[in-house]
Amino acid sequence: MIQIHVLQGAALVWSAEDAREIRERFRLVGTLAGALARKPRQNTRLGLPLQLLPEEARLLAELGAAVLVTSIETQLLAEGEESTQASKVEAYQQELEENYQEQQRLAAAERGALLAQLADHIAEGRARRREQRGETADAVKDSGLLDSPFVLPHGSMMVQLPTAQCHPGRVKQVDWTSPSPAWPYAGHPAHETRYQVFRELWGRGYYLSGGSKFGGDFLVYPGDPLRFHAHYIALCCPPGTPLPLCALVAAARLGTSVKKTLLLCSQSTDGAVLFTSLQWSGLQ
């Protein structure tokens, strides 16, 4: 069962295996929102957690493939739990020290092999510098660099940062059918319309992602977004909510300028999802 951690409306997946299953099995894209451990100051490529749209998280919950959970506030540890926690910390520190010693050994061996390979070049360079300074050339090879001790700085040590655990802490299940601070969408008219549109298009085999960058609710792809461009910009219109003419014209012109079709999505009185596509006739 996939665990989706929700925090103030944000649906996050921390497990790499779950993120892969969500994309390959359920055709849900999501957005990677975490920084890479080796390059935390860049935002070109991101990593876990995978942030899902509210509609994606609800769809997985309705299909029975996932459960929404939220963390329980940390409570004071009981007497027996304190000693257990201390032993876990001690074991973790010991494992870190063993990893450091292993990396120290491997780095020293790699440095020694590189210096041995460059020993002749180093000796030639030193001889040229002695000759330039007018010193007597020493026929004995200087091996001081090869024999010098090597210490790996602790700051250069590679540390594994776990992003998913079998027991990530105390969690409780969130009821996605009723509103709560962790899941405020339940029963909201705009969310209900968006979800019905999302499920209808997903059920027809399309891939969907957030469409805010093009002024819509969703971008609709004929296949995996890694291989296809979006064909439609889906704009959801909740029942009874007016759509100003200037907003409609702006959305249609934006869709045309990025070579996509604007898809107006709404629900009829019987709950069926209706679609209306708009394109500028001059571009036909």
Short mmCIF file of C-alpha atoms in Angstrom, two decimals:
data_model
loop_
_atom_site.label_atom_id
_atom_site.label_comp_id
_atom_site.label_asym_id
_atom_site.label_seq_id
_atom_site.Cartn_x
_atom_site.Cartn_y
_atom_site.Cartn_z
CA MET A 1 0.00 0.00 0.00
CA ILE A 2 1.39 3.38 -1.04
CA GLN A 3 1.66 5.92 1.78
CA ILE A 4 0.95 9.54 0.84
CA HIS A 5 1.99 11.97 3.57
CA VAL A 6 -0.20 15.07 3.64
CA LEU A 7 0.74 18.33 5.34
CA GLN A 8 -1.59 21.31 5.10
CA GLY A 9 -2.91 20.12 1.76
CA ALA A 10 0.42 19.08 0.24
CA ALA A 11 0.49 15.39 -0.76
CA LEU A 12 4.04 13.99 -0.66
CA VAL A 13 5.47 10.57 -1.56
CA TRP A 14 8.86 9.86 0.00
CA SER A 15 9.52 6.34 -1.26
CA ALA A 16 11.30 5.98 -4.62
CA GLU A 17 9.60 2.63 -5.23
CA ASP A 18 6.17 4.15 -4.62
CA ALA A 19 6.95 7.12 -6.88
CA ARG A 20 7.97 4.76 -9.66
CA GLU A 21 4.84 2.64 -9.24
CA ILE A 22 2.63 5.73 -9.32
CA ARG A 23 4.06 6.76 -12.70
CA GLU A 24 4.41 3.38 -14.38
CA ARG A 25 1.27 1.65 -13.12
CA PHE A 26 -1.19 4.51 -12.64
CA ARG A 27 0.05 7.03 -15.26
CA LEU A 28 0.25 9.83 -12.69
CA VAL A 29 3.06 12.34 -13.08
CA GLY A 30 3.36 14.50 -9.97
CA THR A 31 6.25 16.92 -9.45
CA LEU A 32 9.60 16.26 -7.80
CA ALA A 33 10.03 18.89 -5.09
CA GLY A 34 13.20 17.93 -3.19
CA ALA A 35 16.81 19.08 -3.59
CA LEU A 36 19.53 16.62 -4.54
CA ALA A 37 21.86 15.75 -1.66
CA ARG A 38 25.02 16.26 -3.75
CA LYS A 39 23.85 19.56 -5.31
CA PRO A 40 21.39 21.20 -2.91
CA ARG A 41 21.80 24.74 -4.29
CA GLN A 42 20.54 24.05 -7.81
CA ASN A 43 16.97 23.63 -9.04
CA THR A 44 17.55 22.28 -12.54
CA ARG A 45 17.12 18.69 -11.41
CA LEU A 46 15.09 17.85 -8.34
CA GLY A 47 14.52 14.68 -6.33
CA LEU A 48 12.21 13.20 -3.73
CA PRO A 49 9.69 13.84 -2.35
CA LEU A 50 7.22 13.54 -5.20
CA GLN A 51 4.43 16.08 -4.73
CA LEU A 52 1.08 14.99 -6.11
CA LEU A 53 -1.84 17.14 -7.14
CA PRO A 54 -4.82 16.83 -4.77
CA GLU A 55 -6.69 15.12 -7.59
CA GLU A 56 -3.88 12.60 -8.09
CA ALA A 57 -3.76 11.75 -4.40
CA ARG A 58 -7.54 11.38 -4.20
CA LEU A 59 -7.62 9.16 -7.28
CA LEU A 60 -5.06 6.79 -5.75
CA ALA A 61 -7.05 6.72 -2.51
CA GLU A 62 -10.32 5.99 -4.34
CA LEU A 63 -8.66 3.17 -6.30
CA GLY A 64 -7.53 1.63 -3.02
CA ALA A 65 -3.88 1.84 -4.06
CA ALA A 66 -2.83 4.41 -1.46
CA VAL A 67 -3.65 5.67 1.99
CA LEU A 68 -3.34 9.27 3.14
CA VAL A 69 -1.48 9.69 6.42
CA THR A 70 -0.16 12.54 8.51
CA SER A 71 2.47 12.59 11.23
CA ILE A 72 1.45 12.60 14.87
CA GLU A 73 3.05 15.24 17.02
CA THR A 74 6.09 13.98 18.89
CA GLN A 75 5.30 12.89 22.43
CA LEU A 76 7.57 12.42 25.43
CA LEU A 77 9.30 9.05 25.40
CA ALA A 78 8.55 6.59 28.13
CA GLU A 79 11.33 5.25 30.39
CA GLY A 80 11.87 2.09 28.38
CA GLU A 81 11.78 3.93 25.05
CA GLU A 82 14.57 6.35 26.08
CA SER A 83 17.16 3.58 26.42
CA THR A 84 16.05 2.05 23.12
CA GLN A 85 16.37 5.42 21.40
CA ALA A 86 19.84 5.96 22.90
CA SER A 87 21.02 2.56 21.65
CA LYS A 88 19.78 3.39 18.15
CA VAL A 89 21.69 6.69 18.18
CA GLU A 90 24.85 4.93 19.36
CA ALA A 91 24.53 2.29 16.64
CA TYR A 92 24.04 5.03 14.03
CA GLN A 93 27.14 6.92 15.21
CA GLN A 94 29.17 3.69 15.10
CA GLU A 95 28.00 3.00 11.56
CA LEU A 96 29.02 6.53 10.52
CA GLU A 97 32.51 6.01 11.96
CA GLU A 98 32.87 2.67 10.13
CA ASN A 99 31.80 4.33 6.88
CA TYR A 100 34.35 7.10 7.43
CA GLN A 101 37.19 4.63 8.03
CA GLU A 102 36.24 2.69 4.90
CA GLN A 103 36.13 5.85 2.79
CA GLN A 104 39.46 6.94 4.30
CA ARG A 105 41.05 3.65 3.26
CA LEU A 106 39.63 3.77 -0.28
CA ALA A 107 40.63 7.43 -0.78
CA ALA A 108 44.17 6.76 0.46
CA ALA A 109 44.54 3.75 -1.87
CA GLU A 110 43.26 5.77 -4.84
CA ARG A 111 45.63 8.64 -4.02
CA GLY A 112 48.58 6.27 -3.68
CA ALA A 113 47.86 4.65 -7.04
CA LEU A 114 47.60 8.06 -8.73
CA LEU A 115 50.85 9.32 -7.20
CA ALA A 116 52.67 6.13 -8.17
CA GLN A 117 51.47 6.61 -11.74
CA LEU A 118 52.71 10.22 -11.77
CA ALA A 119 55.93 9.63 -9.80
CA ASP A 120 58.22 9.97 -12.83
CA HIS A 121 56.59 13.23 -13.92
CA ILE A 122 56.85 14.60 -10.38
CA ALA A 123 60.55 13.70 -10.20
CA GLU A 124 61.23 15.32 -13.59
CA GLY A 125 59.46 18.49 -12.55
CA ARG A 126 61.44 18.74 -9.33
CA ALA A 127 64.73 18.17 -11.20
CA ARG A 128 63.89 20.99 -13.64
CA ARG A 129 63.10 23.37 -10.78
CA ARG A 130 66.39 22.49 -9.02
CA GLU A 131 68.26 23.07 -12.26
CA GLN A 132 66.59 26.45 -12.73
CA ARG A 133 67.57 27.45 -9.19
CA GLY A 134 71.16 26.29 -9.83
CA GLU A 135 71.02 23.52 -7.28
CA THR A 136 72.88 20.25 -7.63
CA ALA A 137 70.68 17.58 -9.19
CA ASP A 138 69.84 14.83 -6.76
CA ALA A 139 70.00 11.41 -8.34
CA VAL A 140 67.87 9.87 -5.56
CA LYS A 141 64.14 9.90 -6.28
CA ASP A 142 62.24 12.00 -3.75
CA SER A 143 59.47 9.80 -2.42
CA GLY A 144 58.34 12.14 0.36
CA LEU A 145 55.04 12.87 -1.39
CA LEU A 146 54.30 9.17 -1.75
CA ASP A 147 55.06 8.45 1.90
CA SER A 148 53.15 11.42 3.32
CA PRO A 149 50.07 10.41 5.36
CA PHE A 150 46.64 11.13 3.93
CA VAL A 151 43.68 12.21 6.05
CA LEU A 152 40.20 12.45 4.57
CA PRO A 153 38.44 15.54 5.97
CA HIS A 154 35.18 14.70 7.70
CA GLY A 155 33.50 17.37 5.61
CA SER A 156 34.37 15.43 2.44
CA MET A 157 32.81 12.22 3.70
CA MET A 158 29.86 10.92 1.69
CA VAL A 159 26.81 10.42 3.92
CA GLN A 160 23.72 8.50 2.90
CA LEU A 161 20.58 10.51 3.57
CA PRO A 162 17.59 8.16 3.97
CA THR A 163 14.40 9.61 2.51
CA ALA A 164 12.15 6.63 3.24
CA GLN A 165 12.00 4.14 6.07
CA CYS A 166 9.91 1.12 6.90
CA HIS A 167 8.81 2.95 10.06
CA PRO A 168 8.96 6.71 9.33
CA GLY A 169 7.44 7.55 12.72
CA ARG A 170 4.04 7.70 14.26
CA VAL A 171 1.37 8.46 11.69
CA LYS A 172 -2.39 8.43 11.59
CA GLN A 173 -4.68 7.91 8.63
CA VAL A 174 -6.40 10.92 7.10
CA ASP A 175 -10.02 10.71 5.99
CA TRP A 176 -9.99 12.35 2.56
CA THR A 177 -13.82 12.38 2.42
CA SER A 178 -14.12 15.06 5.12
CA PRO A 179 -12.23 18.39 5.39
CA SER A 180 -9.41 18.70 7.91
CA PRO A 181 -6.31 20.89 8.37
CA ALA A 182 -4.23 18.25 6.60
CA TRP A 183 -6.78 17.76 3.78
CA PRO A 184 -8.92 20.88 3.27
CA TYR A 185 -10.26 19.98 -0.20
CA ALA A 186 -13.11 17.61 0.66
CA GLY A 187 -16.50 18.99 -0.32
CA HIS A 188 -15.12 22.16 -1.94
CA PRO A 189 -17.01 22.83 -5.21
CA ALA A 190 -13.90 23.82 -7.17
CA HIS A 191 -12.03 20.70 -6.07
CA GLU A 192 -15.00 18.44 -6.84
CA THR A 193 -15.22 19.81 -10.38
CA ARG A 194 -11.48 19.56 -10.90
CA TYR A 195 -11.45 15.98 -9.64
CA GLN A 196 -14.32 14.85 -11.87
CA VAL A 197 -12.60 16.40 -14.89
CA PHE A 198 -9.27 14.88 -13.89
CA ARG A 199 -10.73 11.41 -13.45
CA GLU A 200 -12.65 11.58 -16.74
CA LEU A 201 -9.59 12.57 -18.78
CA TRP A 202 -7.35 10.10 -16.93
CA GLY A 203 -9.89 7.38 -17.59
CA ARG A 204 -9.65 8.10 -21.32
CA GLY A 205 -5.94 7.30 -21.25
CA TYR A 206 -4.48 10.80 -21.07
CA TYR A 207 -1.62 11.96 -18.83
CA LEU A 208 -2.27 15.09 -16.81
CA SER A 209 -0.13 17.59 -14.93
CA GLY A 210 -0.69 20.96 -13.32
CA GLY A 211 -1.55 23.68 -15.84
CA SER A 212 -0.95 26.88 -13.89
CA LYS A 213 2.03 27.89 -16.07
CA PHE A 214 -0.36 28.14 -19.04
CA GLY A 215 -3.25 29.69 -17.12
CA GLY A 216 -5.32 26.50 -16.83
CA ASP A 217 -6.06 23.80 -14.29
CA PHE A 218 -4.41 20.88 -16.11
CA LEU A 219 -2.19 20.16 -19.09
CA VAL A 220 -3.43 17.13 -21.03
CA TYR A 221 -0.91 14.90 -22.80
CA PRO A 222 -1.61 12.09 -25.29
CA GLY A 223 1.24 10.06 -23.72
CA ASP A 224 4.04 10.30 -21.19
CA PRO A 225 5.08 13.98 -20.80
CA LEU A 226 8.70 12.91 -21.21
CA ARG A 227 7.90 12.02 -24.82
CA PHE A 228 4.98 14.26 -25.81
CA HIS A 229 3.95 17.89 -25.61
CA ALA A 230 0.57 18.73 -24.14
CA HIS A 231 -2.28 18.95 -26.64
CA TYR A 232 -4.85 20.65 -24.40
CA ILE A 233 -5.06 23.23 -21.65
CA ALA A 234 -7.97 22.15 -19.45
CA LEU A 235 -9.85 24.98 -17.75
CA CYS A 236 -12.39 23.76 -15.18
CA CYS A 237 -15.57 25.78 -14.71
CA PRO A 238 -17.51 24.89 -11.52
CA PRO A 239 -21.33 25.05 -11.87
CA GLY A 240 -22.70 28.50 -11.24
CA THR A 241 -19.31 30.20 -11.44
CA PRO A 242 -19.24 32.93 -14.11
CA LEU A 243 -16.43 32.99 -16.68
CA PRO A 244 -15.74 36.59 -17.80
CA LEU A 245 -15.44 37.10 -21.55
CA CYS A 246 -12.05 38.81 -21.22
CA ALA A 247 -10.70 35.83 -19.24
CA LEU A 248 -12.04 33.44 -21.89
CA VAL A 249 -10.42 35.40 -24.73
CA ALA A 250 -7.13 35.63 -22.85
CA ALA A 251 -7.09 31.88 -22.18
CA ALA A 252 -7.93 31.08 -25.82
CA ARG A 253 -5.24 33.41 -27.19
CA LEU A 254 -2.65 31.99 -24.79
CA GLY A 255 -3.55 28.46 -25.84
CA THR A 256 -3.19 29.41 -29.48
CA SER A 257 0.18 31.12 -28.96
CA VAL A 258 1.63 27.95 -27.38
CA LYS A 259 0.02 25.71 -30.04
CA LYS A 260 -2.47 24.05 -27.70
CA THR A 261 -6.24 23.75 -27.70
CA LEU A 262 -8.20 25.33 -24.85
CA LEU A 263 -10.53 22.78 -23.29
CA LEU A 264 -13.44 24.16 -21.25
CA CYS A 265 -14.57 21.52 -18.76
CA SER A 266 -17.76 21.57 -16.72
CA GLN A 267 -20.40 19.26 -15.25
CA SER A 268 -24.01 18.87 -16.30
CA THR A 269 -26.89 18.59 -13.85
CA ASP A 270 -26.68 14.78 -13.95
CA GLY A 271 -22.97 14.83 -13.07
CA ALA A 272 -21.61 14.06 -16.55
CA VAL A 273 -18.45 15.92 -17.58
CA LEU A 274 -18.83 18.16 -20.64
CA PHE A 275 -15.95 19.40 -22.81
CA THR A 276 -15.83 22.35 -25.21
CA SER A 277 -12.68 22.99 -27.26
CA LEU A 278 -11.76 26.45 -28.54
CA GLN A 279 -9.35 27.33 -31.36
CA TRP A 280 -8.87 30.44 -33.47
CA SER A 281 -10.49 29.74 -36.83
CA GLY A 282 -7.85 31.82 -38.64
CA LEU A 283 -5.23 29.19 -37.85
CA GLN A 284 -7.12 26.25 -39.31
#
